[in-house]
JSON list of C-alpha atoms in Angstrom, two decimals:
[
{"chain": "A", "resi": 1, "resn": "LEU", "atom": "CA", "xyz": [-123.85, -80.34, 98.40]},
{"chain": "A", "resi": 2, "resn": "PRO", "atom": "CA", "xyz": [-124.70, -77.46, 100.78]},
{"chain": "A", "resi": 3, "resn": "ALA", "atom": "CA", "xyz": [-127.95, -76.87, 98.87]},
{"chain": "A", "resi": 4, "resn": "LEU", "atom": "CA", "xyz": [-128.92, -80.53, 99.31]},
{"chain": "A", "resi": 5, "resn": "ILE", "atom": "CA", "xyz": [-128.08, -80.48, 103.01]},
{"chain": "A", "resi": 6, "resn": "LEU", "atom": "CA", "xyz": [-129.97, -77.25, 103.64]},
{"chain": "A", "resi": 7, "resn": "SER", "atom": "CA", "xyz": [-133.00, -78.44, 101.68]},
{"chain": "A", "resi": 8, "resn": "GLY", "atom": "CA", "xyz": [-132.92, -81.82, 103.40]},
{"chain": "A", "resi": 9, "resn": "LEU", "atom": "CA", "xyz": [-132.78, -80.21, 106.82]},
{"chain": "A", "resi": 10, "resn": "MET", "atom": "CA", "xyz": [-135.68, -77.93, 105.93]},
{"chain": "A", "resi": 11, "resn": "LEU", "atom": "CA", "xyz": [-137.89, -80.77, 104.67]},
{"chain": "A", "resi": 12, "resn": "GLY", "atom": "CA", "xyz": [-136.85, -83.03, 107.55]},
{"chain": "A", "resi": 13, "resn": "SER", "atom": "CA", "xyz": [-137.76, -80.32, 110.05]},
{"chain": "A", "resi": 14, "resn": "LEU", "atom": "CA", "xyz": [-141.11, -79.90, 108.31]},
{"chain": "A", "resi": 15, "resn": "GLY", "atom": "CA", "xyz": [-141.70, -83.64, 108.57]},
{"chain": "A", "resi": 16, "resn": "ILE", "atom": "CA", "xyz": [-140.87, -83.68, 112.28]},
{"chain": "A", "resi": 17, "resn": "LEU", "atom": "CA", "xyz": [-143.06, -80.63, 112.84]},
{"chain": "A", "resi": 18, "resn": "ILE", "atom": "CA", "xyz": [-146.01, -82.30, 111.11]},
{"chain": "A", "resi": 19, "resn": "SER", "atom": "CA", "xyz": [-145.44, -85.67, 112.79]},
{"chain": "A", "resi": 20, "resn": "SER", "atom": "CA", "xyz": [-145.30, -84.00, 116.21]},
{"chain": "A", "resi": 21, "resn": "GLY", "atom": "CA", "xyz": [-148.95, -83.13, 115.82]},
{"chain": "A", "resi": 22, "resn": "ILE", "atom": "CA", "xyz": [-150.04, -86.59, 114.68]},
{"chain": "A", "resi": 23, "resn": "LYS", "atom": "CA", "xyz": [-151.32, -88.79, 117.47]},
{"chain": "A", "resi": 24, "resn": "GLN", "atom": "CA", "xyz": [-151.96, -91.99, 115.49]},
{"chain": "A", "resi": 25, "resn": "LEU", "atom": "CA", "xyz": [-150.06, -93.62, 112.67]},
{"chain": "A", "resi": 26, "resn": "GLU", "atom": "CA", "xyz": [-153.26, -94.02, 110.67]},
{"chain": "A", "resi": 27, "resn": "ASN", "atom": "CA", "xyz": [-153.60, -90.23, 110.40]},
{"chain": "A", "resi": 28, "resn": "PHE", "atom": "CA", "xyz": [-150.37, -90.05, 108.42]},
{"chain": "A", "resi": 29, "resn": "ALA", "atom": "CA", "xyz": [-152.21, -91.08, 105.24]},
{"chain": "A", "resi": 30, "resn": "GLY", "atom": "CA", "xyz": [-154.25, -87.91, 105.50]},
{"chain": "A", "resi": 31, "resn": "VAL", "atom": "CA", "xyz": [-151.08, -85.88, 105.88]},
{"chain": "A", "resi": 32, "resn": "MET", "atom": "CA", "xyz": [-149.65, -87.51, 102.78]},
{"chain": "A", "resi": 33, "resn": "ASN", "atom": "CA", "xyz": [-152.77, -86.78, 100.75]},
{"chain": "A", "resi": 34, "resn": "PHE", "atom": "CA", "xyz": [-153.47, -83.24, 101.93]},
{"chain": "A", "resi": 35, "resn": "VAL", "atom": "CA", "xyz": [-150.03, -81.79, 102.74]},
{"chain": "A", "resi": 36, "resn": "ILE", "atom": "CA", "xyz": [-147.08, -83.56, 101.12]},
{"chain": "A", "resi": 37, "resn": "PHE", "atom": "CA", "xyz": [-148.53, -84.43, 97.70]},
{"chain": "A", "resi": 38, "resn": "PRO", "atom": "CA", "xyz": [-149.94, -80.94, 97.09]},
{"chain": "A", "resi": 39, "resn": "MET", "atom": "CA", "xyz": [-146.62, -79.42, 98.14]},
{"chain": "A", "resi": 40, "resn": "PHE", "atom": "CA", "xyz": [-144.85, -81.63, 95.63]},
{"chain": "A", "resi": 41, "resn": "PHE", "atom": "CA", "xyz": [-147.23, -81.08, 92.74]},
{"chain": "A", "resi": 42, "resn": "ALA", "atom": "CA", "xyz": [-147.49, -77.33, 93.42]},
{"chain": "A", "resi": 43, "resn": "SER", "atom": "CA", "xyz": [-143.74, -76.89, 93.18]},
{"chain": "A", "resi": 44, "resn": "THR", "atom": "CA", "xyz": [-141.21, -76.58, 90.40]},
{"chain": "A", "resi": 45, "resn": "ALA", "atom": "CA", "xyz": [-140.07, -80.19, 90.72]},
{"chain": "A", "resi": 46, "resn": "LEU", "atom": "CA", "xyz": [-142.03, -81.13, 87.60]},
{"chain": "A", "resi": 47, "resn": "TYR", "atom": "CA", "xyz": [-142.35, -77.85, 85.64]},
{"chain": "A", "resi": 48, "resn": "PRO", "atom": "CA", "xyz": [-140.28, -74.66, 85.82]},
{"chain": "A", "resi": 49, "resn": "LEU", "atom": "CA", "xyz": [-141.81, -71.62, 87.46]},
{"chain": "A", "resi": 50, "resn": "TRP", "atom": "CA", "xyz": [-141.93, -69.60, 84.24]},
{"chain": "A", "resi": 51, "resn": "ARG", "atom": "CA", "xyz": [-144.09, -72.35, 82.68]},
{"chain": "A", "resi": 52, "resn": "MET", "atom": "CA", "xyz": [-146.48, -72.06, 85.60]},
{"chain": "A", "resi": 53, "resn": "ARG", "atom": "CA", "xyz": [-146.93, -68.35, 84.88]},
{"chain": "A", "resi": 54, "resn": "GLU", "atom": "CA", "xyz": [-147.85, -69.13, 81.27]},
{"chain": "A", "resi": 55, "resn": "SER", "atom": "CA", "xyz": [-150.59, -71.54, 82.31]},
{"chain": "A", "resi": 56, "resn": "SER", "atom": "CA", "xyz": [-152.09, -69.79, 85.34]},
{"chain": "A", "resi": 57, "resn": "THR", "atom": "CA", "xyz": [-151.18, -66.76, 87.43]},
{"chain": "A", "resi": 58, "resn": "LEU", "atom": "CA", "xyz": [-152.87, -68.28, 90.47]},
{"chain": "A", "resi": 59, "resn": "LEU", "atom": "CA", "xyz": [-150.89, -71.51, 90.12]},
{"chain": "A", "resi": 60, "resn": "HIS", "atom": "CA", "xyz": [-147.69, -69.48, 89.70]},
{"chain": "A", "resi": 61, "resn": "ASP", "atom": "CA", "xyz": [-148.42, -67.54, 92.91]},
{"chain": "A", "resi": 62, "resn": "ILE", "atom": "CA", "xyz": [-149.15, -70.74, 94.83]},
{"chain": "A", "resi": 63, "resn": "CYS", "atom": "CA", "xyz": [-145.91, -72.28, 93.57]},
{"chain": "A", "resi": 64, "resn": "ALA", "atom": "CA", "xyz": [-143.96, -69.13, 94.41]},
{"chain": "A", "resi": 65, "resn": "ILE", "atom": "CA", "xyz": [-144.91, -69.28, 98.11]},
{"chain": "A", "resi": 66, "resn": "ASN", "atom": "CA", "xyz": [-144.33, -73.03, 98.40]},
{"chain": "A", "resi": 67, "resn": "PRO", "atom": "CA", "xyz": [-141.12, -73.76, 100.38]},
{"chain": "A", "resi": 68, "resn": "PHE", "atom": "CA", "xyz": [-140.58, -76.95, 98.36]},
{"chain": "A", "resi": 69, "resn": "THR", "atom": "CA", "xyz": [-140.35, -74.82, 95.20]},
{"chain": "A", "resi": 70, "resn": "HIS", "atom": "CA", "xyz": [-137.48, -72.84, 96.68]},
{"chain": "A", "resi": 71, "resn": "ALA", "atom": "CA", "xyz": [-135.70, -76.02, 97.79]},
{"chain": "A", "resi": 72, "resn": "VAL", "atom": "CA", "xyz": [-135.95, -77.37, 94.23]},
{"chain": "A", "resi": 73, "resn": "GLU", "atom": "CA", "xyz": [-134.79, -74.05, 92.76]},
{"chain": "A", "resi": 74, "resn": "LEU", "atom": "CA", "xyz": [-131.86, -73.87, 95.18]},
{"chain": "A", "resi": 75, "resn": "ILE", "atom": "CA", "xyz": [-130.71, -77.34, 94.16]},
{"chain": "A", "resi": 76, "resn": "ARG", "atom": "CA", "xyz": [-131.35, -76.66, 90.46]},
{"chain": "A", "resi": 77, "resn": "PHE", "atom": "CA", "xyz": [-129.23, -73.50, 90.51]},
{"chain": "A", "resi": 78, "resn": "ALA", "atom": "CA", "xyz": [-126.52, -75.26, 92.54]},
{"chain": "A", "resi": 79, "resn": "LEU", "atom": "CA", "xyz": [-126.19, -77.87, 89.79]},
{"chain": "A", "resi": 80, "resn": "TYR", "atom": "CA", "xyz": [-125.21, -75.02, 87.45]},
{"chain": "A", "resi": 81, "resn": "LEU", "atom": "CA", "xyz": [-122.81, -73.65, 90.12]},
{"chain": "A", "resi": 82, "resn": "GLU", "atom": "CA", "xyz": [-125.00, -70.59, 90.66]},
{"chain": "A", "resi": 83, "resn": "VAL", "atom": "CA", "xyz": [-126.78, -69.25, 93.73]},
{"chain": "A", "resi": 84, "resn": "ASN", "atom": "CA", "xyz": [-130.43, -68.27, 93.78]},
{"chain": "A", "resi": 85, "resn": "TRP", "atom": "CA", "xyz": [-130.37, -65.85, 96.71]},
{"chain": "A", "resi": 86, "resn": "LEU", "atom": "CA", "xyz": [-134.14, -65.64, 97.06]},
{"chain": "A", "resi": 87, "resn": "SER", "atom": "CA", "xyz": [-134.45, -69.42, 97.31]},
{"chain": "A", "resi": 88, "resn": "LEU", "atom": "CA", "xyz": [-131.52, -69.57, 99.72]},
{"chain": "A", "resi": 89, "resn": "GLY", "atom": "CA", "xyz": [-133.19, -67.02, 101.97]},
{"chain": "A", "resi": 90, "resn": "VAL", "atom": "CA", "xyz": [-136.58, -68.74, 101.84]},
{"chain": "A", "resi": 91, "resn": "VAL", "atom": "CA", "xyz": [-135.10, -72.18, 102.53]},
{"chain": "A", "resi": 92, "resn": "ALA", "atom": "CA", "xyz": [-132.98, -70.86, 105.43]},
{"chain": "A", "resi": 93, "resn": "GLY", "atom": "CA", "xyz": [-135.94, -68.96, 106.88]},
{"chain": "A", "resi": 94, "resn": "CYS", "atom": "CA", "xyz": [-138.29, -71.92, 106.56]},
{"chain": "A", "resi": 95, "resn": "LEU", "atom": "CA", "xyz": [-135.63, -74.19, 108.08]},
{"chain": "A", "resi": 96, "resn": "ALA", "atom": "CA", "xyz": [-135.43, -71.91, 111.13]},
{"chain": "A", "resi": 97, "resn": "VAL", "atom": "CA", "xyz": [-139.22, -71.71, 111.51]},
{"chain": "A", "resi": 98, "resn": "PHE", "atom": "CA", "xyz": [-139.83, -75.44, 110.96]},
{"chain": "A", "resi": 99, "resn": "PHE", "atom": "CA", "xyz": [-136.94, -76.46, 113.23]},
{"chain": "A", "resi": 100, "resn": "LEU", "atom": "CA", "xyz": [-138.00, -74.17, 116.07]},
{"chain": "A", "resi": 101, "resn": "GLY", "atom": "CA", "xyz": [-141.60, -75.35, 115.68]},
{"chain": "A", "resi": 102, "resn": "ALA", "atom": "CA", "xyz": [-140.50, -79.00, 115.73]},
{"chain": "A", "resi": 103, "resn": "VAL", "atom": "CA", "xyz": [-138.43, -78.43, 118.88]},
{"chain": "A", "resi": 104, "resn": "ALA", "atom": "CA", "xyz": [-141.33, -76.62, 120.55]},
{"chain": "A", "resi": 105, "resn": "MET", "atom": "CA", "xyz": [-143.88, -79.33, 119.66]},
{"chain": "A", "resi": 106, "resn": "TYR", "atom": "CA", "xyz": [-141.67, -82.36, 120.33]},
{"chain": "A", "resi": 107, "resn": "ASP", "atom": "CA", "xyz": [-143.02, -84.63, 123.07]},
{"chain": "A", "resi": 108, "resn": "PRO", "atom": "CA", "xyz": [-140.23, -86.65, 124.71]},
{"chain": "A", "resi": 109, "resn": "ALA", "atom": "CA", "xyz": [-142.76, -89.15, 126.07]},
{"chain": "A", "resi": 110, "resn": "ARG", "atom": "CA", "xyz": [-143.46, -90.27, 122.48]},
{"chain": "A", "resi": 111, "resn": "GLY", "atom": "CA", "xyz": [-139.83, -90.20, 121.34]},
{"chain": "A", "resi": 112, "resn": "PRO", "atom": "CA", "xyz": [-137.06, -92.83, 121.38]},
{"chain": "A", "resi": 113, "resn": "GLY", "atom": "CA", "xyz": [-136.58, -92.56, 125.16]},
{"chain": "A", "resi": 114, "resn": "ALA", "atom": "CA", "xyz": [-140.22, -93.46, 125.83]},
{"chain": "A", "resi": 115, "resn": "LEU", "atom": "CA", "xyz": [-139.42, -97.18, 126.11]},
{"chain": "A", "resi": 116, "resn": "ARG", "atom": "CA", "xyz": [-136.61, -96.74, 128.62]},
{"chain": "A", "resi": 117, "resn": "PRO", "atom": "CA", "xyz": [-137.11, -98.56, 131.95]},
{"chain": "A", "resi": 118, "resn": "GLY", "atom": "CA", "xyz": [-139.34, -96.38, 134.11]},
{"chain": "A", "resi": 119, "resn": "GLY", "atom": "CA", "xyz": [-140.50, -94.36, 131.09]},
{"chain": "A", "resi": 120, "resn": "GLU", "atom": "CA", "xyz": [-144.14, -93.69, 130.31]},
{"chain": "A", "resi": 121, "resn": "ALA", "atom": "CA", "xyz": [-144.45, -96.53, 127.79]},
{"chain": "A", "resi": 122, "resn": "ASP", "atom": "CA", "xyz": [-142.73, -98.92, 130.20]},
{"chain": "A", "resi": 123, "resn": "LEU", "atom": "CA", "xyz": [-145.22, -98.04, 132.92]},
{"chain": "A", "resi": 124, "resn": "ILE", "atom": "CA", "xyz": [-148.20, -98.44, 130.54]},
{"chain": "A", "resi": 125, "resn": "ILE", "atom": "CA", "xyz": [-146.95, -101.85, 129.41]},
{"chain": "A", "resi": 126, "resn": "ARG", "atom": "CA", "xyz": [-146.40, -102.99, 133.00]},
{"chain": "A", "resi": 127, "resn": "ARG", "atom": "CA", "xyz": [-149.85, -101.72, 134.04]},
{"chain": "A", "resi": 128, "resn": "THR", "atom": "CA", "xyz": [-151.47, -103.51, 131.10]},
{"chain": "A", "resi": 129, "resn": "ALA", "atom": "CA", "xyz": [-149.57, -106.74, 131.83]},
{"chain": "A", "resi": 130, "resn": "SER", "atom": "CA", "xyz": [-150.47, -106.65, 135.53]},
{"chain": "A", "resi": 131, "resn": "ALA", "atom": "CA", "xyz": [-154.16, -106.13, 134.70]},
{"chain": "A", "resi": 132, "resn": "VAL", "atom": "CA", "xyz": [-154.32, -109.53, 133.01]},
{"chain": "A", "resi": 133, "resn": "PRO", "atom": "CA", "xyz": [-154.88, -112.28, 135.61]},
{"chain": "A", "resi": 134, "resn": "GLY", "atom": "CA", "xyz": [-151.97, -114.67, 135.87]},
{"chain": "A", "resi": 135, "resn": "VAL", "atom": "CA", "xyz": [-149.54, -112.49, 133.85]},
{"chain": "A", "resi": 136, "resn": "GLN", "atom": "CA", "xyz": [-146.56, -110.81, 135.43]},
{"chain": "A", "resi": 137, "resn": "ALA", "atom": "CA", "xyz": [-144.19, -108.31, 133.76]},
{"chain": "A", "resi": 138, "resn": "GLN", "atom": "CA", "xyz": [-140.59, -109.17, 134.50]},
{"chain": "A", "resi": 139, "resn": "GLY", "atom": "CA", "xyz": [-137.24, -107.55, 133.76]},
{"chain": "A", "resi": 140, "resn": "ASP", "atom": "CA", "xyz": [-136.38, -104.23, 132.18]},
{"chain": "A", "resi": 141, "resn": "ILE", "atom": "CA", "xyz": [-138.42, -103.36, 129.13]},
{"chain": "A", "resi": 142, "resn": "GLY", "atom": "CA", "xyz": [-135.93, -101.72, 126.78]},
{"chain": "A", "resi": 143, "resn": "THR", "atom": "CA", "xyz": [-137.75, -102.29, 123.51]},
{"chain": "A", "resi": 144, "resn": "LEU", "atom": "CA", "xyz": [-141.22, -103.38, 122.58]},
{"chain": "A", "resi": 145, "resn": "GLY", "atom": "CA", "xyz": [-139.80, -106.67, 121.28]},
{"chain": "A", "resi": 146, "resn": "SER", "atom": "CA", "xyz": [-138.38, -107.53, 124.68]},
{"chain": "A", "resi": 147, "resn": "VAL", "atom": "CA", "xyz": [-141.88, -107.29, 126.15]},
{"chain": "A", "resi": 148, "resn": "VAL", "atom": "CA", "xyz": [-142.87, -110.29, 124.07]},
{"chain": "A", "resi": 149, "resn": "ALA", "atom": "CA", "xyz": [-139.56, -112.08, 124.53]},
{"chain": "A", "resi": 150, "resn": "GLU", "atom": "CA", "xyz": [-139.07, -111.67, 128.27]},
{"chain": "A", "resi": 151, "resn": "GLY", "atom": "CA", "xyz": [-141.66, -109.36, 129.77]},
{"chain": "A", "resi": 152, "resn": "CYS", "atom": "CA", "xyz": [-144.99, -111.18, 129.98]},
{"chain": "A", "resi": 153, "resn": "LYS", "atom": "CA", "xyz": [-144.88, -114.70, 131.31]},
{"chain": "A", "resi": 154, "resn": "PRO", "atom": "CA", "xyz": [-147.80, -116.64, 132.81]}
]
């Protein structure tokens, strides 16, 4: 269980770190194709690391530096009630780096509090609604759905 939690936190922090740099939802497809899929396929989730060495030394070296490989190895060893200390160290180190990077890159204006009354998104929605002739924004805009339900009335 601790191996799953630690690995989940590491991968979640990596996801938040990557998503902090994405400005549009459409760009996430590129992240999936060029970051997440290669990390998965160049890990030991499908083949053990010793098999990678038999096929290609370069592939083995790429897999050995992949943080996802160490998360898989940590969980795999934990299932046998053993500890892979190298994988534990790599996962813990990557967790610290990814988490600190995610905290540093996080933009509160884009986060869950962005739609609070008086927040940046609230002001943008009100400005957009007031720019349309005959439309007036009313009430507190707590969620985007409430803009449609109560916010813009002719």
